[in-house]
Amino acid sequence: MKDLMMNFNLEKDVFGNIRLVLGSGQSHDQVKIIRAFPISDPENGFSIVSQDGHELVWFESFNHLSEDNQQIVNSSLEQIEFIPVISKITNLNTYALPSIWDIETDRGITKLKLKAEQDIRRVSAEALLITDANGIQYLIKNRQALDKFSKKVLDRFM
């Protein structure tokens, strides 16, 4: 495990750009960090890619990183990932499409506009991904854990 931590280092400049420095001394500027499975397995499988999208480093878990590298990876992912998690659907304007939903998420209360039933996708037996009219994706981790009204709304549109 210790050797794995020494194979590369990440550096962040004042503009937020990330540089990858490999154990060989070779460096790559403005790399991106990407989760392999951001919804189904967000804690495992990460890739560091070059500006042109070529994979430079793969690591399975944050445990394989030094503390400094973990901080850089976390801050990078927070900047590029925005998938609010819906905890409750509180209201909707109509059961016809398009419809406006009032929702509660882990990032606060907001509204989403559902254009088509196809904008609700199953990502697992219990999880759903909803894309609103603005292209923002919302996640429902466990639809069975939702309240009765929220389930009724989802059942109508699925």
PDB file of C-alpha atoms in Angstrom:
ATOM      1  CA  MET A   1       0.000   0.000   0.000  1.00  0.00           C
ATOM      2  CA  LYS A   2       2.823   2.420   0.862  1.00  0.00           C
ATOM      3  CA  ASP A   3       4.481   1.997  -2.564  1.00  0.00           C
ATOM      4  CA  LEU A   4       1.186   2.710  -4.287  1.00  0.00           C
ATOM      5  CA  MET A   5       0.966   6.066  -2.511  1.00  0.00           C
ATOM      6  CA  MET A   6       4.421   7.041  -3.780  1.00  0.00           C
ATOM      7  CA  ASN A   7       3.755   6.443  -7.502  1.00  0.00           C
ATOM      8  CA  PHE A   8       2.351   9.915  -8.120  1.00  0.00           C
ATOM      9  CA  ASN A   9       1.591  13.243  -6.524  1.00  0.00           C
ATOM     10  CA  LEU A  10      -1.022  15.881  -7.273  1.00  0.00           C
ATOM     11  CA  GLU A  11      -0.433  19.616  -7.065  1.00  0.00           C
ATOM     12  CA  LYS A  12      -3.021  22.376  -7.349  1.00  0.00           C
ATOM     13  CA  ASP A  13      -2.130  25.899  -8.515  1.00  0.00           C
ATOM     14  CA  VAL A  14      -3.819  29.153  -7.484  1.00  0.00           C
ATOM     15  CA  PHE A  15      -6.182  28.888 -10.457  1.00  0.00           C
ATOM     16  CA  GLY A  16      -7.414  25.433  -9.393  1.00  0.00           C
ATOM     17  CA  ASN A  17      -5.579  23.555 -12.147  1.00  0.00           C
ATOM     18  CA  ILE A  18      -4.222  20.165 -11.142  1.00  0.00           C
ATOM     19  CA  ARG A  19      -0.788  18.861 -12.097  1.00  0.00           C
ATOM     20  CA  LEU A  20       0.052  15.183 -11.934  1.00  0.00           C
ATOM     21  CA  VAL A  21       3.673  14.343 -11.141  1.00  0.00           C
ATOM     22  CA  LEU A  22       4.482  10.682 -11.685  1.00  0.00           C
ATOM     23  CA  GLY A  23       7.093   8.784  -9.681  1.00  0.00           C
ATOM     24  CA  SER A  24       9.370   8.947 -12.738  1.00  0.00           C
ATOM     25  CA  GLY A  25       9.347  12.746 -12.549  1.00  0.00           C
ATOM     26  CA  GLN A  26       7.190  13.175 -15.647  1.00  0.00           C
ATOM     27  CA  SER A  27       4.438  15.744 -15.133  1.00  0.00           C
ATOM     28  CA  HIS A  28       1.089  16.458 -16.774  1.00  0.00           C
ATOM     29  CA  ASP A  29      -0.648  19.811 -16.415  1.00  0.00           C
ATOM     30  CA  GLN A  30      -4.396  20.453 -16.149  1.00  0.00           C
ATOM     31  CA  VAL A  31      -5.410  16.854 -15.504  1.00  0.00           C
ATOM     32  CA  LYS A  32      -8.966  15.884 -14.595  1.00  0.00           C
ATOM     33  CA  ILE A  33     -10.142  13.390 -11.985  1.00  0.00           C
ATOM     34  CA  ILE A  34     -13.108  11.246 -12.921  1.00  0.00           C
ATOM     35  CA  ARG A  35     -15.141   8.675 -11.005  1.00  0.00           C
ATOM     36  CA  ALA A  36     -15.673   5.451 -12.939  1.00  0.00           C
ATOM     37  CA  PHE A  37     -19.145   4.860 -11.471  1.00  0.00           C
ATOM     38  CA  PRO A  38     -20.329   8.150  -9.931  1.00  0.00           C
ATOM     39  CA  ILE A  39     -23.817   6.902  -9.102  1.00  0.00           C
ATOM     40  CA  SER A  40     -23.678   3.152  -8.638  1.00  0.00           C
ATOM     41  CA  ASP A  41     -20.293   2.992  -6.837  1.00  0.00           C
ATOM     42  CA  PRO A  42     -19.040   6.515  -6.040  1.00  0.00           C
ATOM     43  CA  GLU A  43     -16.466   5.371  -3.480  1.00  0.00           C
ATOM     44  CA  ASN A  44     -14.462   3.104  -5.807  1.00  0.00           C
ATOM     45  CA  GLY A  45     -12.718   3.464  -9.137  1.00  0.00           C
ATOM     46  CA  PHE A  46     -11.063   6.731 -10.152  1.00  0.00           C
ATOM     47  CA  SER A  47      -9.107   7.822 -13.173  1.00  0.00           C
ATOM     48  CA  ILE A  48      -6.776  10.756 -13.667  1.00  0.00           C
ATOM     49  CA  VAL A  49      -6.892  11.809 -17.304  1.00  0.00           C
ATOM     50  CA  SER A  50      -4.880  14.194 -19.447  1.00  0.00           C
ATOM     51  CA  GLN A  51      -6.333  17.249 -21.174  1.00  0.00           C
ATOM     52  CA  ASP A  52      -7.034  15.133 -24.251  1.00  0.00           C
ATOM     53  CA  GLY A  53      -8.836  12.457 -22.218  1.00  0.00           C
ATOM     54  CA  HIS A  54      -6.144   9.771 -22.039  1.00  0.00           C
ATOM     55  CA  GLU A  55      -5.980   7.879 -18.769  1.00  0.00           C
ATOM     56  CA  LEU A  56      -2.722   8.528 -16.929  1.00  0.00           C
ATOM     57  CA  VAL A  57      -3.398   6.917 -13.550  1.00  0.00           C
ATOM     58  CA  TRP A  58      -6.054   4.580 -12.182  1.00  0.00           C
ATOM     59  CA  PHE A  59      -6.649   4.161  -8.456  1.00  0.00           C
ATOM     60  CA  GLU A  60      -9.273   2.009  -6.835  1.00  0.00           C
ATOM     61  CA  SER A  61      -9.923   3.941  -3.625  1.00  0.00           C
ATOM     62  CA  PHE A  62      -9.097   7.070  -1.646  1.00  0.00           C
ATOM     63  CA  ASN A  63      -7.206   4.764   0.730  1.00  0.00           C
ATOM     64  CA  HIS A  64      -4.513   4.469  -1.950  1.00  0.00           C
ATOM     65  CA  LEU A  65      -3.797   8.209  -1.745  1.00  0.00           C
ATOM     66  CA  SER A  66      -1.815  10.368   0.621  1.00  0.00           C
ATOM     67  CA  GLU A  67      -3.804  12.869   2.696  1.00  0.00           C
ATOM     68  CA  ASP A  68      -2.726  15.767   0.475  1.00  0.00           C
ATOM     69  CA  ASN A  69      -3.761  13.910  -2.677  1.00  0.00           C
ATOM     70  CA  GLN A  70      -7.107  12.959  -1.076  1.00  0.00           C
ATOM     71  CA  GLN A  71      -7.848  16.629  -0.396  1.00  0.00           C
ATOM     72  CA  ILE A  72      -7.049  17.616  -3.981  1.00  0.00           C
ATOM     73  CA  VAL A  73      -9.162  14.775  -5.407  1.00  0.00           C
ATOM     74  CA  ASN A  74     -12.122  15.597  -3.143  1.00  0.00           C
ATOM     75  CA  SER A  75     -12.065  19.314  -3.940  1.00  0.00           C
ATOM     76  CA  SER A  76     -11.781  18.582  -7.665  1.00  0.00           C
ATOM     77  CA  LEU A  77     -14.717  16.176  -7.629  1.00  0.00           C
ATOM     78  CA  GLU A  78     -16.854  18.618  -5.625  1.00  0.00           C
ATOM     79  CA  GLN A  79     -16.289  21.263  -8.297  1.00  0.00           C
ATOM     80  CA  ILE A  80     -17.265  19.097 -11.259  1.00  0.00           C
ATOM     81  CA  GLU A  81     -19.938  16.861  -9.764  1.00  0.00           C
ATOM     82  CA  PHE A  82     -23.336  18.293  -9.068  1.00  0.00           C
ATOM     83  CA  ILE A  83     -26.009  15.664  -8.553  1.00  0.00           C
ATOM     84  CA  PRO A  84     -28.450  16.752  -5.863  1.00  0.00           C
ATOM     85  CA  VAL A  85     -30.148  13.876  -4.042  1.00  0.00           C
ATOM     86  CA  ILE A  86     -33.944  14.151  -3.831  1.00  0.00           C
ATOM     87  CA  SER A  87     -35.361  13.334  -0.407  1.00  0.00           C
ATOM     88  CA  LYS A  88     -38.963  14.393  -1.048  1.00  0.00           C
ATOM     89  CA  ILE A  89     -41.341  15.644  -3.738  1.00  0.00           C
ATOM     90  CA  THR A  90     -43.528  18.204  -1.978  1.00  0.00           C
ATOM     91  CA  ASN A  91     -45.790  19.406  -4.807  1.00  0.00           C
ATOM     92  CA  LEU A  92     -46.288  19.462  -8.548  1.00  0.00           C
ATOM     93  CA  ASN A  93     -48.315  21.759 -10.774  1.00  0.00           C
ATOM     94  CA  THR A  94     -49.900  19.055 -12.962  1.00  0.00           C
ATOM     95  CA  TYR A  95     -49.777  15.358 -13.750  1.00  0.00           C
ATOM     96  CA  ALA A  96     -49.539  16.296 -17.444  1.00  0.00           C
ATOM     97  CA  LEU A  97     -46.199  16.885 -19.128  1.00  0.00           C
ATOM     98  CA  PRO A  98     -44.310  19.096 -18.858  1.00  0.00           C
ATOM     99  CA  SER A  99     -44.745  19.434 -15.119  1.00  0.00           C
ATOM    100  CA  ILE A 100     -43.020  21.458 -12.436  1.00  0.00           C
ATOM    101  CA  TRP A 101     -42.034  19.607  -9.268  1.00  0.00           C
ATOM    102  CA  ASP A 102     -41.255  21.204  -5.918  1.00  0.00           C
ATOM    103  CA  ILE A 103     -38.562  19.039  -4.347  1.00  0.00           C
ATOM    104  CA  GLU A 104     -36.360  18.818  -1.270  1.00  0.00           C
ATOM    105  CA  THR A 105     -32.758  17.792  -1.895  1.00  0.00           C
ATOM    106  CA  ASP A 106     -29.550  17.463   0.077  1.00  0.00           C
ATOM    107  CA  ARG A 107     -28.662  20.906  -1.331  1.00  0.00           C
ATOM    108  CA  GLY A 108     -31.922  22.607  -0.389  1.00  0.00           C
ATOM    109  CA  ILE A 109     -35.435  23.193  -1.694  1.00  0.00           C
ATOM    110  CA  THR A 110     -35.856  23.766  -5.432  1.00  0.00           C
ATOM    111  CA  LYS A 111     -38.040  23.105  -8.464  1.00  0.00           C
ATOM    112  CA  LEU A 112     -37.450  20.881 -11.456  1.00  0.00           C
ATOM    113  CA  LYS A 113     -39.265  20.768 -14.766  1.00  0.00           C
ATOM    114  CA  LEU A 114     -39.902  17.279 -16.118  1.00  0.00           C
ATOM    115  CA  LYS A 115     -40.335  17.360 -19.902  1.00  0.00           C
ATOM    116  CA  ALA A 116     -40.841  13.665 -20.658  1.00  0.00           C
ATOM    117  CA  GLU A 117     -41.248  10.368 -18.875  1.00  0.00           C
ATOM    118  CA  GLN A 118     -37.987   9.228 -20.499  1.00  0.00           C
ATOM    119  CA  ASP A 119     -36.168  11.802 -18.348  1.00  0.00           C
ATOM    120  CA  ILE A 120     -36.592   9.422 -15.388  1.00  0.00           C
ATOM    121  CA  ARG A 121     -34.132   6.525 -15.644  1.00  0.00           C
ATOM    122  CA  ARG A 122     -33.528   3.534 -13.403  1.00  0.00           C
ATOM    123  CA  VAL A 123     -29.875   3.178 -12.392  1.00  0.00           C
ATOM    124  CA  SER A 124     -30.441   0.253 -10.034  1.00  0.00           C
ATOM    125  CA  ALA A 125     -33.352  -1.627  -8.481  1.00  0.00           C
ATOM    126  CA  GLU A 126     -34.077   1.286  -6.120  1.00  0.00           C
ATOM    127  CA  ALA A 127     -32.185   4.289  -7.550  1.00  0.00           C
ATOM    128  CA  LEU A 128     -33.487   6.727 -10.155  1.00  0.00           C
ATOM    129  CA  LEU A 129     -31.824   9.512 -12.096  1.00  0.00           C
ATOM    130  CA  ILE A 130     -34.066  12.394 -13.168  1.00  0.00           C
ATOM    131  CA  THR A 131     -32.912  14.950 -15.733  1.00  0.00           C
ATOM    132  CA  ASP A 132     -34.795  18.247 -15.713  1.00  0.00           C
ATOM    133  CA  ALA A 133     -35.450  20.613 -18.623  1.00  0.00           C
ATOM    134  CA  ASN A 134     -32.200  22.483 -17.871  1.00  0.00           C
ATOM    135  CA  GLY A 135     -30.104  19.310 -18.015  1.00  0.00           C
ATOM    136  CA  ILE A 136     -29.548  19.122 -14.261  1.00  0.00           C
ATOM    137  CA  GLN A 137     -29.533  15.558 -12.985  1.00  0.00           C
ATOM    138  CA  TYR A 138     -31.147  14.638  -9.674  1.00  0.00           C
ATOM    139  CA  LEU A 139     -30.670  11.331  -7.903  1.00  0.00           C
ATOM    140  CA  ILE A 140     -33.157   9.344  -5.845  1.00  0.00           C
ATOM    141  CA  LYS A 141     -31.047   6.787  -3.988  1.00  0.00           C
ATOM    142  CA  ASN A 142     -33.905   4.633  -2.698  1.00  0.00           C
ATOM    143  CA  ARG A 143     -37.380   5.292  -4.031  1.00  0.00           C
ATOM    144  CA  GLN A 144     -38.884   2.864  -1.497  1.00  0.00           C
ATOM    145  CA  ALA A 145     -37.661   5.115   1.328  1.00  0.00           C
ATOM    146  CA  LEU A 146     -39.644   8.106   0.029  1.00  0.00           C
ATOM    147  CA  ASP A 147     -42.907   9.327   1.548  1.00  0.00           C
ATOM    148  CA  LYS A 148     -46.288   8.286   0.118  1.00  0.00           C
ATOM    149  CA  PHE A 149     -46.843  11.421  -2.005  1.00  0.00           C
ATOM    150  CA  SER A 150     -43.376  11.231  -3.564  1.00  0.00           C
ATOM    151  CA  LYS A 151     -43.937   7.572  -4.481  1.00  0.00           C
ATOM    152  CA  LYS A 152     -47.332   8.442  -6.009  1.00  0.00           C
ATOM    153  CA  VAL A 153     -45.774  11.116  -8.227  1.00  0.00           C
ATOM    154  CA  LEU A 154     -42.992   8.804  -9.392  1.00  0.00           C
ATOM    155  CA  ASP A 155     -45.426   5.953 -10.068  1.00  0.00           C
ATOM    156  CA  ARG A 156     -47.513   8.253 -12.254  1.00  0.00           C
ATOM    157  CA  PHE A 157     -44.561   9.301 -14.425  1.00  0.00           C
ATOM    158  CA  MET A 158     -42.756   5.964 -14.713  1.00  0.00           C
TER     159      MET A 158
END
